[in-house]
Amino acid sequence: MKQCRFITSYDGVTRCREPEYFQRFCEFHFEAFLGAEIDERGHISEDLSDQRRRREINFHGIEFPPQVPEGIDLDPDR
């Protein structure tokens, strides 16, 4: 199954995990694209000033908190 191409700005590498709907976006992000909230590259429009909506777009379809890849130690003091 192909995934949405939207990459969140949360960490710059995490992709939306929703299935591809149209133009390689999931249905949610495609609607945001149609509403000019994100551009064709999947970047959030700088004209979108509603911070709540920006967070909705950014965090839609990602696991929160994102999974840490195996082998990465988040607690170096142990």
CSV table of C-alpha atoms in Angstrom, one decimal:
chain,number,residue,atom,x,y,z
A,1,MET,CA,0.0,0.0,0.0
A,2,LYS,CA,1.3,3.4,-1.0
A,3,GLN,CA,1.4,6.1,1.7
A,4,CYS,CA,0.6,9.8,1.6
A,5,ARG,CA,3.6,11.9,0.5
A,6,PHE,CA,3.0,14.6,3.2
A,7,ILE,CA,6.1,14.9,5.4
A,8,THR,CA,5.4,16.6,8.7
A,9,SER,CA,7.4,19.5,9.9
A,10,TYR,CA,7.4,17.8,13.4
A,11,ASP,CA,10.8,16.3,12.6
A,12,GLY,CA,11.1,16.7,8.8
A,13,VAL,CA,11.2,13.0,8.1
A,14,THR,CA,8.0,11.5,9.4
A,15,ARG,CA,5.4,10.8,6.7
A,16,CYS,CA,1.7,10.6,7.1
A,17,ARG,CA,0.8,6.9,7.4
A,18,GLU,CA,-2.6,7.2,5.7
A,19,PRO,CA,-3.0,5.4,2.4
A,20,GLU,CA,-2.6,7.3,-0.8
A,21,TYR,CA,-5.9,8.8,-2.1
A,22,PHE,CA,-5.1,11.2,-5.0
A,23,GLN,CA,-2.0,12.9,-6.3
A,24,ARG,CA,0.0,10.9,-3.8
A,25,PHE,CA,-1.8,12.6,-0.8
A,26,CYS,CA,-4.2,10.9,1.6
A,27,GLU,CA,-7.7,12.2,1.5
A,28,PHE,CA,-7.2,14.6,4.4
A,29,HIS,CA,-4.0,16.1,3.0
A,30,PHE,CA,-5.5,16.2,-0.5
A,31,GLU,CA,-8.4,18.3,0.9
A,32,ALA,CA,-5.8,20.6,2.5
A,33,PHE,CA,-4.1,20.9,-0.9
A,34,LEU,CA,-7.4,21.8,-2.6
A,35,GLY,CA,-7.9,24.5,0.1
A,36,ALA,CA,-4.5,25.9,-0.6
A,37,GLU,CA,-3.4,25.1,3.0
A,38,ILE,CA,-0.5,23.0,1.6
A,39,ASP,CA,1.3,23.3,-1.8
A,40,GLU,CA,2.0,20.7,-4.4
A,41,ARG,CA,5.2,19.7,-2.6
A,42,GLY,CA,3.2,19.1,0.6
A,43,HIS,CA,4.6,22.1,2.5
A,44,ILE,CA,2.2,24.0,4.7
A,45,SER,CA,1.4,27.5,3.3
A,46,GLU,CA,3.0,30.3,5.1
A,47,ASP,CA,-0.2,32.2,4.6
A,48,LEU,CA,-2.0,29.8,6.9
A,49,SER,CA,-2.0,31.6,10.2
A,50,ASP,CA,-4.4,29.4,12.2
A,51,GLN,CA,-2.0,27.5,14.5
A,52,ARG,CA,-4.6,24.9,15.4
A,53,ARG,CA,-5.2,24.1,11.8
A,54,ARG,CA,-1.4,24.0,11.1
A,55,ARG,CA,-1.1,21.4,13.9
A,56,GLU,CA,-4.0,19.4,12.5
A,57,ILE,CA,-2.3,19.2,9.1
A,58,ASN,CA,1.1,18.5,10.6
A,59,PHE,CA,0.1,15.7,12.9
A,60,HIS,CA,-2.6,14.0,10.9
A,61,GLY,CA,-1.7,10.5,10.1
A,62,ILE,CA,1.4,10.2,12.2
A,63,GLU,CA,2.0,8.1,15.3
A,64,PHE,CA,2.6,10.4,18.2
A,65,PRO,CA,5.1,10.4,19.5
A,66,PRO,CA,6.8,9.0,16.4
A,67,GLN,CA,8.5,5.6,16.8
A,68,VAL,CA,12.1,5.8,17.7
A,69,PRO,CA,14.2,3.7,15.4
A,70,GLU,CA,15.7,0.6,17.0
A,71,GLY,CA,19.2,1.2,18.4
A,72,ILE,CA,18.7,4.9,19.3
A,73,ASP,CA,19.1,5.5,23.0
A,74,LEU,CA,16.8,8.3,24.3
A,75,ASP,CA,18.2,8.1,27.8
A,76,PRO,CA,22.0,8.3,27.7
A,77,ASP,CA,22.2,8.3,31.6
A,78,ARG,CA,21.1,4.7,32.0
